[in-house]
Short mmCIF file of C-alpha atoms and ligand atoms in Angstrom, two decimals:
data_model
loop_
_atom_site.label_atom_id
_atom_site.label_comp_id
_atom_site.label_asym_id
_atom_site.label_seq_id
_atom_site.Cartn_x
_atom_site.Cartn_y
_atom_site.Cartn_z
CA UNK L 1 132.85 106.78 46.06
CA UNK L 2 135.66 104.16 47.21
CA UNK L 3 134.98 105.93 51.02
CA UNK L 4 130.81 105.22 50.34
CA UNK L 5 131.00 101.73 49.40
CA UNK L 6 133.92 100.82 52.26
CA UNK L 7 131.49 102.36 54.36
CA UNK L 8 128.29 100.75 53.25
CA UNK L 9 130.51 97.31 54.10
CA UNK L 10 130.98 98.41 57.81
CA UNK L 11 127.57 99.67 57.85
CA UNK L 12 126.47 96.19 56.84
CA UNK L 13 128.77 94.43 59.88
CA UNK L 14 127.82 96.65 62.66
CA UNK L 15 124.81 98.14 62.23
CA UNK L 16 123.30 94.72 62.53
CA UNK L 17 120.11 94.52 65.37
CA UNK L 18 121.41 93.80 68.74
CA UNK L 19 119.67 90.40 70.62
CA UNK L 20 119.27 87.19 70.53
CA UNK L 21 121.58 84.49 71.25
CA UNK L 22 125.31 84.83 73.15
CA UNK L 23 126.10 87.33 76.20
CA UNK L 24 128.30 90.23 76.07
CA UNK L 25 131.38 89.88 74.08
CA UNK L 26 130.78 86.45 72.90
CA UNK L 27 130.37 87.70 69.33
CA UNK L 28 133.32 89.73 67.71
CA UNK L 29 130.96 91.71 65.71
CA UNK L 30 129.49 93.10 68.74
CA UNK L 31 132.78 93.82 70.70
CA UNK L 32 134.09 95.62 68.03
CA UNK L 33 130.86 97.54 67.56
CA UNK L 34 130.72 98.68 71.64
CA UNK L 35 134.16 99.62 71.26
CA UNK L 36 133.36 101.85 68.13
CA UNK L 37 130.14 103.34 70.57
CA UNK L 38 132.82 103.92 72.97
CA UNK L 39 135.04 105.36 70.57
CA UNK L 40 132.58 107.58 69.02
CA UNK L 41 131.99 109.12 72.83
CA UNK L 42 135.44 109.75 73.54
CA UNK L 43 137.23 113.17 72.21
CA UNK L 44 139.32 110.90 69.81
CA UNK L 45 141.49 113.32 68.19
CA UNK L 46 142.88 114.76 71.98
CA UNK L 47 143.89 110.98 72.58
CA UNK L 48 145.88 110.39 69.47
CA UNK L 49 147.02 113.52 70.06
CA UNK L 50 148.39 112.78 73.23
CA UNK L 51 149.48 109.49 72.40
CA UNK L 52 151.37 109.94 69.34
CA UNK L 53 151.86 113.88 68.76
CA UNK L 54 155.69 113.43 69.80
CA UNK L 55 156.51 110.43 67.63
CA UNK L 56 157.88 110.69 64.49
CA UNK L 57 159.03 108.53 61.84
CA UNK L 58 161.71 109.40 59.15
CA UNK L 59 161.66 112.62 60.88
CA UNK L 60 158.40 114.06 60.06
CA UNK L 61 155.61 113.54 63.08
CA UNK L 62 154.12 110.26 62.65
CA UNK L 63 149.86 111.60 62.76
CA UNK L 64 150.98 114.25 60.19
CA UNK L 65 151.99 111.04 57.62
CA UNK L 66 149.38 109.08 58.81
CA UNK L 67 146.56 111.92 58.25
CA UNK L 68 147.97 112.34 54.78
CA UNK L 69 148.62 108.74 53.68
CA UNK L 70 144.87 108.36 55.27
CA UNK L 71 143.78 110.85 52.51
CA UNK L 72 145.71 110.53 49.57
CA UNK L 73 144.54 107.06 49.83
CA UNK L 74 140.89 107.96 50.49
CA UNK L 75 141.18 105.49 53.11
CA UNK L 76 138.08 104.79 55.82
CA UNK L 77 139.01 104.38 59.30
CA UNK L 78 136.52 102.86 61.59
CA UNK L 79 136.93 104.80 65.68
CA UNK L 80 136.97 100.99 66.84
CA UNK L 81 140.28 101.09 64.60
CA UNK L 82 142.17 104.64 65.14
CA UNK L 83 144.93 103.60 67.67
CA UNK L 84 145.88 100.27 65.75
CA UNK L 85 145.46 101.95 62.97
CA UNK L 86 148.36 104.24 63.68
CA UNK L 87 150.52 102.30 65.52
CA UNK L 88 150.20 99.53 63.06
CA UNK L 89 151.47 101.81 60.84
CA UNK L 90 154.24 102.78 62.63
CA UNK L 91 155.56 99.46 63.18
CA UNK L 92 155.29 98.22 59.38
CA UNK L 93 157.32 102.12 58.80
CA UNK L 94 160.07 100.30 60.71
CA UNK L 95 160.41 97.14 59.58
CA UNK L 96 160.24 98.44 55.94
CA UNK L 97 162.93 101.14 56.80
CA UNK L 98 165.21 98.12 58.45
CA UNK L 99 164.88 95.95 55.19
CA UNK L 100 166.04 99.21 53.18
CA UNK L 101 169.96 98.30 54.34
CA UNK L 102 169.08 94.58 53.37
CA UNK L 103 169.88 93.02 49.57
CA UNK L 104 166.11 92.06 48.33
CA UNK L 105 162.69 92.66 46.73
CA UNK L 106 159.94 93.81 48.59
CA UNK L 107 156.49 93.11 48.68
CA UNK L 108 152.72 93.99 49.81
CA UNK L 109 150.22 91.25 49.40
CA UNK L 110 146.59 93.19 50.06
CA UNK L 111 147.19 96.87 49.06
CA UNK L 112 142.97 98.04 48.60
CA UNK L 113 143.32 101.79 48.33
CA UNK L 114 147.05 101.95 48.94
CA UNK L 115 147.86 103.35 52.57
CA UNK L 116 149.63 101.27 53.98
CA UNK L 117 152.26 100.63 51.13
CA UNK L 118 151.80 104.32 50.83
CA UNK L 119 152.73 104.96 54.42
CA UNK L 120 156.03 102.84 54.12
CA UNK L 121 157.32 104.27 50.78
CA UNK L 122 156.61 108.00 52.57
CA UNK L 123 158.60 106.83 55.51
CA UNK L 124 161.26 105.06 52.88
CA UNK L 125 161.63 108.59 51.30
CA UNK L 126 161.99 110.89 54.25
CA UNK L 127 164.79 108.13 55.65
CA UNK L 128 166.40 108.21 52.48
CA UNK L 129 165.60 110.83 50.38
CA UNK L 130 165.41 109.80 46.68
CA UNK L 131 163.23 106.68 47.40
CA UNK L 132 160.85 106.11 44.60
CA UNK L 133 159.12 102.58 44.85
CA UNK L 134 162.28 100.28 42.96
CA UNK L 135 161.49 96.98 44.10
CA UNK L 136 158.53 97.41 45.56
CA UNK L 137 155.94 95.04 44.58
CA UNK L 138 152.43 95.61 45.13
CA UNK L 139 150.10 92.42 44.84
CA UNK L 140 146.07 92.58 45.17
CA UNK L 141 143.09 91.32 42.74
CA UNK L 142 141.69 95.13 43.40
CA UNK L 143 138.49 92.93 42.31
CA UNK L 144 138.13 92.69 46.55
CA UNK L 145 138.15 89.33 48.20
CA UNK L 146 137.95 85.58 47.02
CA UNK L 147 135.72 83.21 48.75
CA UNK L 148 136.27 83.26 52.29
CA UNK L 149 136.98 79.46 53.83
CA UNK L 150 135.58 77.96 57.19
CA UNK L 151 138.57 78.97 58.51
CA UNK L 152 137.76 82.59 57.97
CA UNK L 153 133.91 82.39 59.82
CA UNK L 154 133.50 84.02 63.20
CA UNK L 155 130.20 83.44 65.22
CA UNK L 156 127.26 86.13 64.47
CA UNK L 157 124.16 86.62 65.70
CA UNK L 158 121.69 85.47 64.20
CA UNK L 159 117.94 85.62 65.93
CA UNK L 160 118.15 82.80 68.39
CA UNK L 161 121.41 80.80 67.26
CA UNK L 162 124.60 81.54 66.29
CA UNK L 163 125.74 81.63 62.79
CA UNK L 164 128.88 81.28 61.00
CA UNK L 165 130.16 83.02 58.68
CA UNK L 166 132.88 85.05 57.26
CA UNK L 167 133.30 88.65 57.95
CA UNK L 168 133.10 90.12 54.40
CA UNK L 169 132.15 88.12 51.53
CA UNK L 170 133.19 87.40 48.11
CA UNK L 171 134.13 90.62 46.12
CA UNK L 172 133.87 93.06 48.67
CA UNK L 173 136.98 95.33 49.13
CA UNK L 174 136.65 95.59 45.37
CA UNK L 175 138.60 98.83 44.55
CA UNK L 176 139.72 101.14 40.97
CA UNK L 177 143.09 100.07 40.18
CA UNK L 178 143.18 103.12 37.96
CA UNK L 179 142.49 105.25 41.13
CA UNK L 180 145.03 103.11 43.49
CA UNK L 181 147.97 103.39 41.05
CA UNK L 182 147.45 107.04 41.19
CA UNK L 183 148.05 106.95 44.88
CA UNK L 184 151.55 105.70 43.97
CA UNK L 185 152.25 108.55 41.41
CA UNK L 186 154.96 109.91 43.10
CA UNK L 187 156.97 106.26 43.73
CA UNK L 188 157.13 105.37 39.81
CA UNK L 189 159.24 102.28 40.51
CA UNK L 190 156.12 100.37 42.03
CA UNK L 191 155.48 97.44 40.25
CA UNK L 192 151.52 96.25 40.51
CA UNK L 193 150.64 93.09 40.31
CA UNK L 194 147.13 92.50 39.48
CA UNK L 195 145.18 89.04 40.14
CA UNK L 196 144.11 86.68 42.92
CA UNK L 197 146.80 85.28 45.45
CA UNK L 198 148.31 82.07 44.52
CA UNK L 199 148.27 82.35 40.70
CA UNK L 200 148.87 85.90 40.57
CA UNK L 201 152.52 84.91 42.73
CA UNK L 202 153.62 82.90 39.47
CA UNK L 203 154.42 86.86 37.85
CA UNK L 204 156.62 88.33 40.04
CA UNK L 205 160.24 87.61 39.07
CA UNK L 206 162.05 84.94 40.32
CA UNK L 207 164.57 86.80 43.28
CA UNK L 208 164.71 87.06 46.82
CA UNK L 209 163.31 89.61 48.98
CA UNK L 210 163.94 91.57 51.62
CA UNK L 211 160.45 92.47 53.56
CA UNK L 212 156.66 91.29 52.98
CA UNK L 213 153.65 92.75 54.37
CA UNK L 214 150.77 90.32 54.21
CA UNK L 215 147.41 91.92 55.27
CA UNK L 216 144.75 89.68 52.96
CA UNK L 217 142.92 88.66 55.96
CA UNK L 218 141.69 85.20 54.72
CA UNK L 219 143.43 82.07 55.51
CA UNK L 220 144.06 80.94 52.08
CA UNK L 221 145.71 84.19 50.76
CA UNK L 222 147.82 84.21 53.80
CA UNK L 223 149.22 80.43 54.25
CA UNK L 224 150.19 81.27 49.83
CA UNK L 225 152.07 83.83 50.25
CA UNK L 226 153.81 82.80 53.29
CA UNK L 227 154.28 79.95 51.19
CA UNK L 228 155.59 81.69 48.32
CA UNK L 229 157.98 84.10 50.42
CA UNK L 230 159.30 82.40 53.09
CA UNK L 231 161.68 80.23 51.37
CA UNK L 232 162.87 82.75 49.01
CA UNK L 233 163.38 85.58 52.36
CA UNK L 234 167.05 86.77 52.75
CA UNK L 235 169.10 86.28 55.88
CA UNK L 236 167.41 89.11 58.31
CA UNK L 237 164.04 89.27 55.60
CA UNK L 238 160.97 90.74 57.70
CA UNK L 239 157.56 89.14 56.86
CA UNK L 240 154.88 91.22 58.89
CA UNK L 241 151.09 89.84 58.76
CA UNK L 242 148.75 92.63 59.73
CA UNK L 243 145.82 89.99 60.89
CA UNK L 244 146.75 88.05 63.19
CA UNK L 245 145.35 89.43 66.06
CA UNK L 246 142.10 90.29 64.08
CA UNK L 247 139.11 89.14 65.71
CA UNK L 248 137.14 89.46 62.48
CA UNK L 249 139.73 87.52 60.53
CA UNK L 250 140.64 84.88 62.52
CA UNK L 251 141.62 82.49 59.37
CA UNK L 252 144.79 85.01 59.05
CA UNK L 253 146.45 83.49 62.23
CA UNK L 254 145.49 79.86 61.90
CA UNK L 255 147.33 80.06 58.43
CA UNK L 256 150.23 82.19 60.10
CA UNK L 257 150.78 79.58 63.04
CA UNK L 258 150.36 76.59 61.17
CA UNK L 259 153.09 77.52 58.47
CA UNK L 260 154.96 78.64 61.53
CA UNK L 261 155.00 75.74 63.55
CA UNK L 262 155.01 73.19 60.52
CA UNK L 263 158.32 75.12 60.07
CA UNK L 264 159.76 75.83 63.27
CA UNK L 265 159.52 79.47 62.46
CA UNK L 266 160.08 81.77 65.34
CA UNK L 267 158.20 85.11 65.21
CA UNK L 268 156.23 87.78 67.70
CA UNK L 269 153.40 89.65 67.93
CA UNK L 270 152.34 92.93 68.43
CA UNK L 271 150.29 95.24 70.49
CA UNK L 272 148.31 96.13 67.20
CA UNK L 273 147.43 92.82 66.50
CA UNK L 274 150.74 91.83 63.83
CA UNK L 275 152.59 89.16 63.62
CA UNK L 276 156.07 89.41 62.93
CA UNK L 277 158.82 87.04 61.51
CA UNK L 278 162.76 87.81 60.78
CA UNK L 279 164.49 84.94 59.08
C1 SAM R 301 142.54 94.70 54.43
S1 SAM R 301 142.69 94.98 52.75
C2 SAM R 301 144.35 95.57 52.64
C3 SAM R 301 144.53 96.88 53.36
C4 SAM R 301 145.72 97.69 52.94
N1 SAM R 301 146.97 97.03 53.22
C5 SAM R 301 145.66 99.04 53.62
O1 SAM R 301 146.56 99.45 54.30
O2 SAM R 301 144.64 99.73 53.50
C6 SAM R 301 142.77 93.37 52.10
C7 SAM R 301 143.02 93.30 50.60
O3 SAM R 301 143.40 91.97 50.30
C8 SAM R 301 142.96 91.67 48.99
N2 SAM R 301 142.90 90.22 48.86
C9 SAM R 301 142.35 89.34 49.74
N3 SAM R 301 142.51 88.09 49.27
C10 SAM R 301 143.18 88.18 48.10
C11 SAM R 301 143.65 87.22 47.14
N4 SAM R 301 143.47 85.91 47.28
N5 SAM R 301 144.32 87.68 46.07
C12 SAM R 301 144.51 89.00 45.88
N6 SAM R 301 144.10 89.95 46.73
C13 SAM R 301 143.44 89.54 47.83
C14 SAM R 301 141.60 92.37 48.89
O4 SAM R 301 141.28 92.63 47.54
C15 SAM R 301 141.83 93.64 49.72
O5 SAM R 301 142.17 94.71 48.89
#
């Protein structure tokens, strides 16, 4: 069901007719729908087998956790997507399994249907064997998105001019929380936190933390909880932003760079699209 309608939201984004105004590639939407064709040619599963079959993480291979996380989560993954997908994984594995030896809280702000906070507490138990969620906070409406800014809109076709607008729209991502906290059932020390990003920051406890994953791919959602987080990061803290490479999201990395400079906050990015920040 959570698969159909995740789908039905793609659907919507790329299945839109070609034409009209802009050349090749001047519209995200359509790179990111000729790299899906191209994808969807290509004998996927021999290239990420190739590519990752030899990496592990935590000692277990890292495409046999992915696969599962993937379905224990029920989680979609567009062919446009795959590589990032696991890589991006990968990454956030290590930077959660570095803040494990750091004093701290730790955090996911946008969890939808769980995999990548799965992911990182299935890494976090293989590394250390009797991991089950303590201080692991997991932060999302689970009602889907908020109203999407300016900052969020990308150009889209639309007949002869372009349009602007956001990428997905209000309420869409809009999950069972029933169905997500399931996901978790073996990590009983995760702590949900349901409601929209800022007010919903106001209930997690007062204490300092240790790593944040922000992946709520709007602007406002991620300048808040950078806001919230960064000042209250230990020494060494990781904040990783999955979106700032996005080309659908593109509010994600104006919020990420203007906290950053505003703060003279150094940080990288990655391959996958991440940004990443250690205090
Ligand atoms: C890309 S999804 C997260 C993906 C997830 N980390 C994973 O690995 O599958 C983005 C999530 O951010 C949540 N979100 C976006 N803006 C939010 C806000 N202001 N407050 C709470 N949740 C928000 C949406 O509900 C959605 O579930």
């Amino acid at each position: 069901m959570l698969r159909e309608i995740v789908r039905s939201v793609v659907r919507r984004l790329f299945e839109a007719p070609p034409g009209g105004a802009g050349g090749q590639g001047s519209f995200p939407v359509d790179d990111l729908r000729a790299l899906k064709e191209r994808h969807e040619r290509a004998p996927l599963d021999l290239h990420t087998g190739i590519l990752f079959r030899d990496v592990a993480i935590g000692g277990m291979g890292l495409l046999e956790l992915y696969e599962s996380c993937i379905r224990e989560s029920d989680t979609a993954v567009s062919p446009w997507k795959t590589f990032a997908r696991i890589q991006g994984a990968a990454n956030l594995a290590r930077y959660f399994l570095y803040s494990l030896d750091l004093e701290g809280a730790r955090a996911e702000c946008g969890v939808f249907q769980g995999f990548s906070a799965l992911f990182a507490c299935r890494a976090a138990a293989l590394k250390a064997g009797r991991y089950g969620g303590e201080g692991l906070h997991l932060i999302d409406s689970f009602e889907g998105f908020p109203q999407p800014q300016p900052e969020d809109f990308i150009p889209i076709r639309g007949g002869n001019e372009t349009k602007y607008a956001p990428a997905f729209v209000a309420g869409d991502a809009a999950v069972s929380f029933e169905q997500v906290r399931s996901v978790f059932r073996a990590f009983p020390g995760v702590q949900f936190h349901r409601g929209f990003i800022p007010e919903v920051l106001a209930q997690l406890p007062e204490t300092s933390w240790a790593f944040v994953h922000i992946d709520v791919d709007l602007h406002d959602p991620t300048l808040a909880s950078l806001d919230y987080f960064y000042p209250r990061m230990v020494k060494g803290g990781v904040i990783v932003c999955d979106d700032y490479g996005s080309k659908l999201f593109p509010g994600a990395r104006k919020a990420w760079e203007s906290y950053c400079t505003e703060n003279g906050i150094a940080f990288v990015t990655l391959e996958t699209g991440q940004s990443v920040l250690i205090k």
